[in-house]
Tab-separated table of C-alpha atoms (C1' of nucleotides) in Angstrom:
chain	number	residue	atom	x	y	z
A	1	MET	CA	-14.133	-4.366	-10.219
A	2	ALA	CA	-15.665	-7.810	-10.711
A	3	ILE	CA	-14.370	-10.272	-8.126
A	4	PRO	CA	-15.750	-13.611	-8.811
A	5	ALA	CA	-16.847	-15.575	-5.695
A	6	ALA	CA	-15.286	-18.928	-4.990
A	7	THR	CA	-17.873	-21.462	-6.091
A	8	ASP	CA	-15.806	-24.811	-6.379
A	9	THR	CA	-17.752	-27.249	-4.031
A	10	THR	CA	-14.893	-29.537	-3.649
A	11	LEU	CA	-13.045	-26.947	-1.634
A	12	SER	CA	-13.343	-26.950	2.137
A	13	SER	CA	-15.106	-23.876	3.914
A	14	ARG	CA	-11.775	-22.773	5.071
A	15	ASP	CA	-10.176	-22.632	1.762
A	16	LYS	CA	-13.183	-21.025	0.265
A	17	ILE	CA	-13.027	-18.274	2.825
A	18	LEU	CA	-9.315	-17.867	2.139
A	19	ASP	CA	-9.903	-17.616	-1.620
A	20	THR	CA	-12.624	-15.114	-1.015
A	21	ALA	CA	-10.802	-12.997	1.315
A	22	GLU	CA	-7.431	-12.924	-0.547
A	23	PRO	CA	-8.532	-10.563	-3.515
A	24	LEU	CA	-10.547	-8.426	-1.063
A	25	PHE	CA	-7.857	-7.827	1.219
A	26	ALA	CA	-5.500	-7.203	-1.795
A	27	ARG	CA	-7.769	-4.537	-3.205
A	28	PHE	CA	-9.045	-2.871	-0.123
A	29	GLY	CA	-6.630	-3.595	2.580
A	30	PHE	CA	-7.294	-4.853	5.926
A	31	ALA	CA	-9.326	-2.039	7.099
A	32	GLY	CA	-11.072	-1.557	3.921
A	33	VAL	CA	-12.671	-5.163	4.110
A	34	GLY	CA	-15.600	-6.018	6.139
A	35	LEU	CA	-16.488	-9.547	7.293
A	36	ARG	CA	-19.924	-9.215	6.142
A	37	GLU	CA	-18.647	-8.837	2.482
A	38	VAL	CA	-16.465	-11.839	2.890
A	39	ALA	CA	-19.327	-13.985	4.352
A	40	ASP	CA	-21.725	-12.908	1.549
A	41	ARG	CA	-19.383	-13.910	-1.212
A	42	VAL	CA	-18.412	-17.227	0.367
A	43	GLY	CA	-22.284	-17.761	0.766
A	44	MET	CA	-22.591	-18.119	4.482
A	45	GLY	CA	-23.551	-16.055	7.395
A	46	LYS	CA	-20.939	-13.525	8.961
A	47	SER	CA	-20.904	-15.506	12.253
A	48	SER	CA	-19.777	-18.716	10.582
A	49	LEU	CA	-16.597	-17.293	9.724
A	50	PHE	CA	-15.848	-17.208	13.446
A	51	HIS	CA	-16.034	-20.917	13.535
A	52	HIS	CA	-12.887	-21.153	11.166
A	53	PHE	CA	-10.898	-18.167	12.184
A	54	PRO	CA	-11.014	-16.667	15.703
A	55	SER	CA	-10.700	-13.127	14.553
A	56	LYS	CA	-10.487	-10.859	11.482
A	57	VAL	CA	-6.660	-10.449	12.120
A	58	GLN	CA	-6.081	-14.144	12.171
A	59	LEU	CA	-7.843	-14.403	8.925
A	60	TYR	CA	-5.839	-11.854	7.421
A	61	VAL	CA	-2.702	-13.423	8.688
A	62	ALA	CA	-3.839	-16.801	7.378
A	63	VAL	CA	-4.263	-15.282	3.804
A	64	MET	CA	-0.906	-13.691	3.897
A	65	GLU	CA	0.837	-16.892	5.176
A	66	ARG	CA	-0.551	-19.023	2.535
A	67	VAL	CA	0.617	-16.657	-0.291
A	68	PHE	CA	3.985	-16.463	1.377
A	69	GLN	CA	4.483	-20.214	1.710
A	70	GLU	CA	3.695	-20.921	-2.030
A	71	PHE	CA	5.765	-18.036	-3.047
A	72	ASP	CA	8.581	-19.519	-1.161
A	73	ALA	CA	8.174	-23.048	-2.232
A	74	ARG	CA	8.188	-21.978	-5.912
A	75	LEU	CA	11.589	-20.061	-5.279
A	76	GLU	CA	12.910	-23.138	-3.407
A	77	ALA	CA	12.114	-25.328	-6.470
A	78	GLU	CA	13.741	-23.019	-8.674
A	79	ALA	CA	16.912	-23.165	-6.780
A	80	GLN	CA	17.421	-26.919	-7.766
A	81	GLY	CA	19.472	-26.408	-10.804
A	82	GLU	CA	23.027	-25.610	-9.574
A	83	SER	CA	24.196	-22.746	-11.661
A	84	SER	CA	25.830	-19.658	-11.405
A	85	PRO	CA	24.852	-16.747	-9.009
A	86	ILE	CA	23.931	-14.739	-11.927
A	87	ASP	CA	21.893	-17.609	-13.461
A	88	GLN	CA	20.346	-18.039	-9.983
A	89	LEU	CA	19.265	-14.416	-9.762
A	90	HIS	CA	17.805	-14.663	-13.495
A	91	ALA	CA	15.848	-17.870	-12.392
A	92	TRP	CA	14.388	-16.306	-9.222
A	93	THR	CA	13.418	-12.976	-10.560
A	94	SER	CA	11.861	-14.503	-13.685
A	95	ALA	CA	9.830	-17.038	-11.410
A	96	SER	CA	8.819	-14.260	-9.290
A	97	VAL	CA	7.316	-12.304	-12.215
A	98	ARG	CA	5.650	-15.216	-13.519
A	99	MET	CA	4.145	-16.015	-10.194
A	100	LEU	CA	2.958	-12.416	-9.738
A	101	ALA	CA	1.592	-12.606	-13.413
A	102	GLU	CA	-0.261	-15.778	-12.864
A	103	HIS	CA	-1.967	-14.507	-9.501
A	104	PRO	CA	-3.125	-10.909	-10.087
A	105	HIS	CA	-3.816	-10.210	-6.492
A	106	TRP	CA	-0.525	-11.251	-4.974
A	107	ALA	CA	1.340	-8.237	-5.843
A	108	ALA	CA	-0.887	-5.905	-4.018
A	109	LEU	CA	-1.371	-8.210	-1.062
A	110	LEU	CA	2.396	-8.540	-0.606
A	111	LEU	CA	2.987	-4.926	-1.036
A	112	ARG	CA	0.301	-4.293	1.811
A	113	SER	CA	2.080	-6.798	3.987
A	114	ILE	CA	5.027	-4.485	3.865
A	115	ILE	CA	3.324	-1.267	4.440
A	116	GLU	CA	0.544	-2.274	6.559
A	117	GLY	CA	2.478	-3.878	9.539
A	118	GLU	CA	0.856	-1.429	11.982
A	119	VAL	CA	-2.354	-3.494	12.090
A	120	ILE	CA	-0.751	-6.840	12.998
A	121	THR	CA	0.801	-7.953	16.319
A	122	GLU	CA	4.430	-8.827	16.213
A	123	GLU	CA	3.401	-12.288	17.498
A	124	ASP	CA	0.788	-12.754	14.763
A	125	SER	CA	3.221	-11.917	12.031
A	126	GLU	CA	6.138	-14.010	13.301
A	127	ARG	CA	5.540	-16.898	10.850
A	128	ILE	CA	5.067	-14.630	7.928
A	129	ASP	CA	8.451	-12.409	8.813
A	130	ARG	CA	10.312	-15.760	8.925
A	131	LEU	CA	9.152	-16.646	5.420
A	132	TYR	CA	9.985	-13.098	4.301
A	133	GLU	CA	13.401	-13.505	5.860
A	134	GLN	CA	13.898	-16.831	4.046
A	135	ILE	CA	13.130	-15.336	0.619
A	136	VAL	CA	15.381	-12.438	1.303
A	137	ASN	CA	18.323	-14.691	2.511
A	138	ARG	CA	18.211	-16.779	-0.702
A	139	VAL	CA	18.803	-13.816	-2.980
A	140	SER	CA	21.134	-12.060	-0.368
A	141	GLU	CA	23.351	-15.343	-0.568
A	142	ALA	CA	23.291	-15.383	-4.443
A	143	LEU	CA	24.335	-11.678	-4.565
A	144	GLN	CA	27.113	-12.328	-1.886
A	145	SER	CA	28.735	-15.195	-3.785
A	146	GLY	CA	28.234	-13.373	-7.193
A	147	ILE	CA	30.411	-10.500	-5.696
A	148	ALA	CA	32.823	-12.702	-4.104
A	149	ALA	CA	33.463	-14.606	-7.330
A	150	GLY	CA	33.893	-11.250	-9.148
A	151	MET	CA	30.829	-11.796	-11.471
A	152	LEU	CA	28.794	-8.957	-10.044
A	153	ARG	CA	29.892	-5.484	-9.095
A	154	THR	CA	30.378	-4.847	-5.440
A	155	VAL	CA	26.846	-3.305	-5.060
A	156	SER	CA	25.122	-2.880	-1.787
A	157	ILE	CA	23.217	-6.065	-1.292
A	158	PRO	CA	20.196	-4.759	0.728
A	159	HIS	CA	19.661	-1.987	-1.699
A	160	THR	CA	19.804	-4.299	-4.648
A	161	ILE	CA	17.211	-6.435	-2.991
A	162	GLN	CA	14.961	-3.567	-2.389
A	163	THR	CA	15.211	-2.641	-6.142
A	164	PHE	CA	14.413	-6.261	-7.048
A	165	ILE	CA	11.296	-6.079	-4.924
A	166	GLY	CA	10.330	-2.812	-6.686
A	167	MET	CA	10.764	-4.489	-9.956
A	168	THR	CA	8.625	-7.373	-9.079
A	169	ILE	CA	6.045	-6.602	-6.338
A	170	PHE	CA	5.772	-2.960	-6.715
A	171	HIS	CA	5.548	-3.245	-10.648
A	172	PHE	CA	2.786	-5.552	-10.555
A	173	ALA	CA	0.957	-3.873	-7.794
A	174	SER	CA	1.024	-0.417	-9.514
A	175	GLY	CA	-2.456	-0.928	-10.998
A	176	GLU	CA	-3.638	2.143	-12.984
A	177	LEU	CA	-0.425	3.980	-12.638
A	178	GLY	CA	1.544	0.983	-14.438
A	179	GLU	CA	-1.298	0.714	-16.957
A	180	ASP	CA	-1.067	4.394	-17.818
A	181	LEU	CA	2.694	4.196	-17.984
A	182	VAL	CA	2.969	1.173	-20.312
A	183	GLY	CA	-0.323	1.781	-22.227
A	184	ALA	CA	-1.757	-1.574	-21.453
A	185	SER	CA	-2.223	-3.757	-18.274
A	186	VAL	CA	0.996	-4.934	-16.722
A	187	TYR	CA	-0.547	-8.427	-16.732
A	188	GLU	CA	-0.700	-8.529	-20.487
A	189	PRO	CA	1.513	-11.359	-21.791
A	190	THR	CA	3.633	-8.902	-23.777
A	191	GLN	CA	3.909	-6.651	-20.929
A	192	VAL	CA	5.047	-9.359	-18.567
A	193	GLU	CA	7.641	-10.494	-21.011
A	194	ALA	CA	8.656	-6.623	-21.351
A	195	GLN	CA	9.192	-6.680	-17.648
A	196	LEU	CA	11.197	-9.927	-17.714
A	197	ALA	CA	13.373	-8.387	-20.202
A	198	HIS	CA	13.810	-5.062	-18.229
A	199	ILE	CA	14.977	-7.122	-15.157
A	200	ARG	CA	17.177	-9.236	-17.256
A	201	ASP	CA	18.684	-5.909	-18.403
A	202	TYR	CA	19.231	-4.663	-14.989
A	203	ILE	CA	21.146	-7.880	-13.924
A	204	GLU	CA	23.306	-7.863	-17.080
A	205	PHE	CA	24.055	-4.239	-17.283
A	206	GLY	CA	23.581	-2.643	-13.846
A	207	LEU	CA	24.886	-5.764	-11.661
A	208	ARG	CA	27.395	-7.755	-13.778
A	209	SER	CA	30.805	-6.827	-13.648
A	210	SER	CA	31.587	-4.843	-16.761
A	211	PRO	CA	34.029	-6.857	-19.122
A	212	SER	CA	35.488	-3.627	-20.312
A	213	ALA	CA	38.387	-4.091	-17.846
A	214	ALA	CA	39.586	-6.637	-20.183
A	215	CYS	CA	40.159	-3.997	-22.900
B	1	MET	CA	4.127	4.957	17.078
B	2	ALA	CA	4.149	8.500	18.362
B	3	ILE	CA	2.366	10.962	15.975
B	4	PRO	CA	2.648	14.281	17.602
B	5	ALA	CA	-0.415	16.340	16.849
B	6	ALA	CA	-0.154	19.746	15.108
B	7	THR	CA	0.099	22.439	17.860
B	8	ASP	CA	1.260	25.455	15.771
B	9	THR	CA	-1.202	28.179	16.548
B	10	THR	CA	-0.279	30.209	13.534
B	11	LEU	CA	-1.779	27.547	11.260
B	12	SER	CA	-5.187	27.817	9.986
B	13	SER	CA	-7.643	25.309	10.950
B	14	ARG	CA	-7.564	23.959	7.535
B	15	ASP	CA	-3.740	23.532	7.621
B	16	LYS	CA	-3.942	21.942	11.086
B	17	ILE	CA	-6.420	19.450	9.741
B	18	LEU	CA	-4.335	18.520	6.783
B	19	ASP	CA	-1.148	18.322	8.876
B	20	THR	CA	-2.868	15.927	11.316
B	21	ALA	CA	-4.575	13.783	8.618
B	22	GLU	CA	-1.354	13.406	6.551
B	23	PRO	CA	0.428	11.061	8.690
B	24	LEU	CA	-2.540	9.095	9.661
B	25	PHE	CA	-3.665	8.474	6.204
B	26	ALA	CA	-0.076	7.414	5.296
B	27	ARG	CA	0.133	4.782	8.272
B	28	PHE	CA	-3.279	3.421	8.117
B	29	GLY	CA	-4.730	4.222	4.834
B	30	PHE	CA	-8.152	5.680	3.782
B	31	ALA	CA	-10.363	3.102	5.280
B	32	GLY	CA	-8.010	2.952	8.461
B	33	VAL	CA	-8.534	6.282	9.694
B	34	GLY	CA	-11.505	7.494	11.387
B	35	LEU	CA	-12.621	11.285	11.512
B	36	ARG	CA	-12.958	11.087	15.291
B	37	GLU	CA	-9.228	10.416	15.546
B	38	VAL	CA	-8.343	13.222	13.291
B	39	ALA	CA	-10.692	15.621	15.114
B	40	ASP	CA	-9.184	14.750	18.317
B	41	ARG	CA	-5.667	15.234	17.493
B	42	VAL	CA	-6.401	18.675	15.940
B	43	GLY	CA	-8.488	19.414	19.140
B	44	MET	CA	-11.910	19.946	17.839
B	45	GLY	CA	-15.183	18.225	17.427
B	46	LYS	CA	-15.620	15.801	14.711
B	47	SER	CA	-18.598	17.789	13.214
B	48	SER	CA	-16.324	20.896	12.766
B	49	LEU	CA	-14.211	18.981	10.256
B	50	PHE	CA	-17.132	19.059	7.897
B	51	HIS	CA	-16.893	22.862	7.896
B	52	HIS	CA	-13.519	22.724	6.242
B	53	PHE	CA	-13.947	19.681	3.958
B	54	PRO	CA	-17.488	18.321	2.649
B	55	SER	CA	-16.611	14.772	3.017
B	56	LYS	CA	-13.766	12.122	4.243
B	57	VAL	CA	-12.973	11.559	0.513
B	58	GLN	CA	-12.301	15.122	-0.067
B	59	LEU	CA	-10.217	15.537	2.955
B	60	TYR	CA	-8.173	12.514	1.630
B	61	VAL	CA	-7.887	14.157	-1.748
B	62	ALA	CA	-6.822	17.500	-0.286
B	63	VAL	CA	-3.908	15.853	1.649
B	64	MET	CA	-2.773	13.848	-1.448
B	65	GLU	CA	-3.104	17.180	-3.551
B	66	ARG	CA	-0.995	19.218	-1.212
B	67	VAL	CA	1.782	16.427	-1.242
B	68	PHE	CA	1.869	16.176	-5.195
B	69	GLN	CA	1.814	19.838	-5.618
B	70	GLU	CA	4.964	20.414	-3.240
B	71	PHE	CA	6.677	17.331	-4.899
B	72	ASP	CA	6.146	18.622	-8.438
B	73	ALA	CA	7.112	22.142	-7.625
B	74	ARG	CA	10.556	20.848	-6.319
B	75	LEU	CA	11.147	18.681	-9.319
B	76	GLU	CA	10.373	21.803	-11.560
B	77	ALA	CA	12.704	24.072	-9.520
B	78	GLU	CA	15.295	21.289	-10.004
B	79	ALA	CA	14.869	21.600	-13.857
B	80	GLN	CA	16.340	24.962	-14.094
B	81	GLY	CA	19.887	24.072	-14.784
B	82	GLU	CA	19.987	23.129	-18.273
B	83	SER	CA	22.191	20.139	-18.381
B	84	SER	CA	22.450	16.752	-20.081
B	85	PRO	CA	19.542	14.387	-19.741
B	86	ILE	CA	21.539	12.217	-17.602
B	87	ASP	CA	22.555	15.144	-15.128
B	88	GLN	CA	18.715	15.864	-15.237
B	89	LEU	CA	18.007	12.297	-14.158
B	90	HIS	CA	20.660	12.632	-11.542
B	91	ALA	CA	19.150	15.871	-10.301
B	92	TRP	CA	15.508	14.564	-10.170
B	93	THR	CA	16.233	11.185	-8.445
B	94	SER	CA	18.413	12.844	-5.984
B	95	ALA	CA	15.807	15.557	-5.334
B	96	SER	CA	13.080	12.880	-4.958
B	97	VAL	CA	15.117	10.917	-2.507
B	98	ARG	CA	15.797	14.262	-0.321
B	99	MET	CA	12.242	15.052	-0.167
B	100	LEU	CA	11.151	11.743	0.803
B	101	ALA	CA	13.894	11.558	3.432
B	102	GLU	CA	12.660	15.043	4.819
B	103	HIS	CA	9.093	14.225	4.962
B	104	PRO	CA	8.905	10.671	6.342
B	105	HIS	CA	5.173	10.091	5.648
B	106	TRP	CA	5.140	10.930	1.953
B	107	ALA	CA	6.430	7.688	0.632
B	108	ALA	CA	3.664	5.779	2.172
B	109	LEU	CA	1.053	8.104	1.367
B	110	LEU	CA	2.205	8.380	-2.329
B	111	LEU	CA	2.533	4.492	-2.466
B	112	ARG	CA	-0.986	4.192	-1.114
B	113	SER	CA	-2.386	6.862	-3.829
B	114	ILE	CA	-1.022	4.364	-6.538
B	115	ILE	CA	-2.732	1.038	-4.862
B	116	GLU	CA	-5.654	2.645	-3.378
B	117	GLY	CA	-7.109	4.094	-6.365
B	118	GLU	CA	-10.263	2.053	-5.719
B	119	VAL	CA	-11.653	4.403	-3.031
B	120	ILE	CA	-11.584	7.565	-4.996
B	121	THR	CA	-13.770	8.483	-7.809
B	122	GLU	CA	-12.127	9.409	-11.130
B	123	GLU	CA	-13.551	12.952	-10.838
B	124	ASP	CA	-12.077	13.338	-7.340
B	125	SER	CA	-8.649	12.264	-8.465
B	126	GLU	CA	-8.475	14.232	-11.579
B	127	ARG	CA	-6.170	17.011	-10.414
B	128	ILE	CA	-4.032	14.549	-8.810
B	129	ASP	CA	-3.744	12.490	-11.846
B	130	ARG	CA	-2.684	15.358	-13.696
B	131	LEU	CA	0.187	16.189	-11.227
B	132	TYR	CA	1.268	12.729	-11.475
B	133	GLU	CA	1.337	12.694	-15.228
B	134	GLN	CA	3.243	15.825	-15.211
B	135	ILE	CA	6.000	14.436	-12.960
B	136	VAL	CA	6.107	11.158	-15.205
B	137	ASN	CA	6.278	13.204	-18.318
B	138	ARG	CA	9.467	15.095	-17.108
B	139	VAL	CA	11.333	12.064	-16.419
B	140	SER	CA	9.980	10.446	-19.653
B	141	GLU	CA	11.361	13.372	-21.814
B	142	ALA	CA	14.738	13.178	-20.132
B	143	LEU	CA	14.905	9.536	-20.782
B	144	GLN	CA	13.715	9.926	-24.347
B	145	SER	CA	16.287	12.624	-25.291
B	146	GLY	CA	19.000	10.856	-23.543
B	147	ILE	CA	18.260	7.784	-25.653
B	148	ALA	CA	17.925	9.836	-28.778
B	149	ALA	CA	21.290	11.452	-28.053
B	150	GLY	CA	22.833	8.073	-27.698
B	151	MET	CA	23.826	8.737	-24.150
B	152	LEU	CA	21.563	6.088	-22.741
B	153	ARG	CA	20.885	2.513	-23.837
B	154	THR	CA	17.603	2.009	-25.674
B	155	VAL	CA	15.776	1.005	-22.472
B	156	SER	CA	11.958	0.954	-22.300
B	157	ILE	CA	10.980	4.238	-20.771
B	158	PRO	CA	7.851	3.141	-18.926
B	159	HIS	CA	9.545	0.282	-17.259
B	160	THR	CA	12.524	2.394	-16.332
B	161	ILE	CA	10.318	5.093	-14.799
B	162	GLN	CA	8.635	2.331	-12.753
B	163	THR	CA	12.137	1.114	-11.567
B	164	PHE	CA	12.521	4.838	-10.438
B	165	ILE	CA	9.561	5.046	-8.568
B	166	GLY	CA	10.540	1.625	-6.919
B	167	MET	CA	13.824	2.934	-5.992
B	168	THR	CA	12.405	6.113	-4.462
B	169	ILE	CA	8.815	5.690	-3.260
B	170	PHE	CA	8.774	2.281	-2.584
B	171	HIS	CA	12.047	2.189	-0.922
B	172	PHE	CA	11.217	4.906	1.713
B	173	ALA	CA	7.714	3.225	2.090
B	174	SER	CA	9.171	-0.129	2.915
B	175	GLY	CA	9.245	0.648	6.599
B	176	GLU	CA	10.036	-2.510	8.777
B	177	LEU	CA	11.144	-4.603	5.768
B	178	GLY	CA	13.663	-1.914	4.514
B	179	GLU	CA	14.725	-1.566	8.198
B	180	ASP	CA	15.520	-5.194	8.566
B	181	LEU	CA	17.173	-5.439	5.208
B	182	VAL	CA	19.695	-2.399	5.702
B	183	GLY	CA	20.000	-3.017	9.499
B	184	ALA	CA	18.820	0.543	10.159
B	185	SER	CA	15.998	2.903	9.387
B	186	VAL	CA	16.091	3.974	5.669
B	187	TYR	CA	15.601	7.390	6.945
B	188	GLU	CA	19.031	7.605	8.760
B	189	PRO	CA	21.372	9.940	7.098
B	190	THR	CA	23.800	7.474	6.098
B	191	GLN	CA	21.326	5.234	4.680
B	192	VAL	CA	19.760	8.053	2.846
B	193	GLU	CA	23.155	8.676	1.164
B	194	ALA	CA	23.565	4.961	0.454
B	195	GLN	CA	20.153	4.881	-1.587
B	196	LEU	CA	21.411	7.963	-3.477
B	197	ALA	CA	24.607	6.184	-4.149
B	198	HIS	CA	22.637	2.977	-5.311
B	199	ILE	CA	20.385	5.149	-7.754
B	200	ARG	CA	23.412	6.862	-9.158
B	201	ASP	CA	24.899	3.544	-9.839
B	202	TYR	CA	21.819	2.459	-11.626
B	203	ILE	CA	21.924	5.346	-13.788
B	204	GLU	CA	25.553	5.082	-14.588
B	205	PHE	CA	25.772	1.225	-15.180
B	206	GLY	CA	22.273	0.276	-15.865
B	207	LEU	CA	21.226	3.008	-18.106
B	208	ARG	CA	24.164	5.033	-19.638
B	209	SER	CA	25.443	3.683	-22.913
B	210	SER	CA	28.412	1.593	-22.312
B	211	PRO	CA	31.769	3.109	-23.468
B	212	SER	CA	33.071	-0.237	-24.346
B	213	ALA	CA	31.974	0.224	-27.749
B	214	ALA	CA	34.756	2.682	-28.135
B	215	CYS	CA	37.232	-0.239	-27.475
C	1	DG	C1'	-20.834	-26.404	11.064
C	2	DT	C1'	-24.219	-23.107	10.074
C	3	DC	C1'	-27.837	-20.473	11.611
C	4	DT	C1'	-30.493	-16.154	13.910
C	5	DA	C1'	-30.242	-12.711	17.381
C	6	DT	C1'	-27.860	-9.628	19.736
C	7	DA	C1'	-24.467	-6.667	22.005
C	8	DC	C1'	-21.848	-2.654	22.062
C	9	DA	C1'	-18.808	0.606	19.782
C	10	DC	C1'	-17.764	3.319	15.968
C	11	DC	C1'	-18.668	4.946	11.213
C	12	DG	C1'	-19.709	9.386	8.172
C	13	DA	C1'	-22.530	12.722	7.929
C	14	DT	C1'	-26.455	16.276	9.193
C	15	DA	C1'	-29.372	19.735	12.105
C	16	DG	C1'	-29.399	23.610	14.504
C	17	DA	C1'	-27.972	26.457	18.717
C	18	DC	C1'	-24.347	29.670	19.920
D	1	DG	C1'	-16.378	28.469	13.016
D	2	DT	C1'	-17.189	25.312	16.716
D	3	DC	C1'	-20.235	23.223	19.374
D	4	DT	C1'	-24.028	19.343	21.176
D	5	DA	C1'	-27.112	16.080	19.832
D	6	DT	C1'	-28.375	12.692	16.791
D	7	DC	C1'	-29.404	9.879	12.591
D	8	DG	C1'	-28.892	5.503	10.097
D	9	DG	C1'	-25.713	2.195	9.078
D	10	DT	C1'	-21.933	-0.853	9.866
D	11	DG	C1'	-18.031	-2.786	12.356
D	12	DT	C1'	-16.067	-7.175	15.047
D	13	DA	C1'	-17.434	-10.455	18.022
D	14	DT	C1'	-20.587	-13.574	21.119
D	15	DA	C1'	-24.550	-16.495	22.667
D	16	DG	C1'	-27.208	-20.120	22.054
D	17	DA	C1'	-30.474	-23.014	18.852
D	18	DC	C1'	-30.494	-26.433	15.527
DNA sequence: GTCTATACACCGATAGAC
DNA sequence: GTCTATCGGTGTATAGAC
């Protein structure tokens, strides 16, 4: 319940607003957050927010865009080591899990951006959509070349990507349900490792071509 | 975008309200729906809603409870044929997919009930939580006996259940993202069949004990 | 760049007539 | 069981002083 206010004085007002709004939008969604609450936590008047962002929607978009950019940048960094498609999938899913574990609000935020497309105009979400597409394309290409090389079973690429998103974003956004299920917070280090192992298992047993053909 | 109003005159006012509120809460969430909009669509004054439900939260809970009850009842019906744990998992996941495909608002609604626990009191969500628990327990027991019988790999039960929820509820709640990914609505009959196949694959290749030990 | 004051619509909820 | 009228509060956003 406790959401600490951003107090670092070295940050620009704009960044302080984004830092403050991020966990609020993650927890309560776009409609569930009032600008008064954001302003109070930042420590400024409600009207001052409009000096930095022209509207509530634009603030929401800015929050989302920042997360997507950082997420995508980390995945790109993780693509440097040229390895097999399967190793690439391991690297990306593992990086995604670690990122979500390090930023406990991101999973809920990203999940909301998927199901709350209604509130944002197509134009407003254009740049976000492009970042989403970029991330999906990375994984898609790895799956494609893995299948082409005979290393992966001939799975449906879109459905497999959906499963990856479920195992990463949904898993860490599941909050109380996930907590009841695993018996501890999904953000506990041991639980993070367990989910990493679960995804590794999925790739090795559910996706990798069975070696039994060699029998 | 078009959400048809409930016009069936044979329904009680209470049911008409629930039918109207359900897709609205699914699309816009608890905070995103105003009682004025619900009342307008039902065709009554805003105040009349309070004759049937004491508060907005109670209306929300009633909507959720109805969906959970129907969902659970169908799973229970699907548990009649006494078969192997693996067949039971196939039957339940398949039934879940078909239910979500038949009720296009349920996935978003159920997903929101997972991540929007904040707005509801523990007391209010007690009965819903119990239904959730019941559903999870069914699947949990099937997984457990499947592992005990050596038919399934020794996977983590909670993490596997989370993956099932991702493959069912999240998949059908993914809206535009899922649509962009698969190239068509995830509710198109061919896409529903594709997701059924994807889940069958996961159970057979990702969960079933490898027969390669017999080599 | 932040403030106070304010505009105007909508919110959930209540009271009481019919 | 539905209505009109109304309450107090909050919503986003603007105007203009400092």
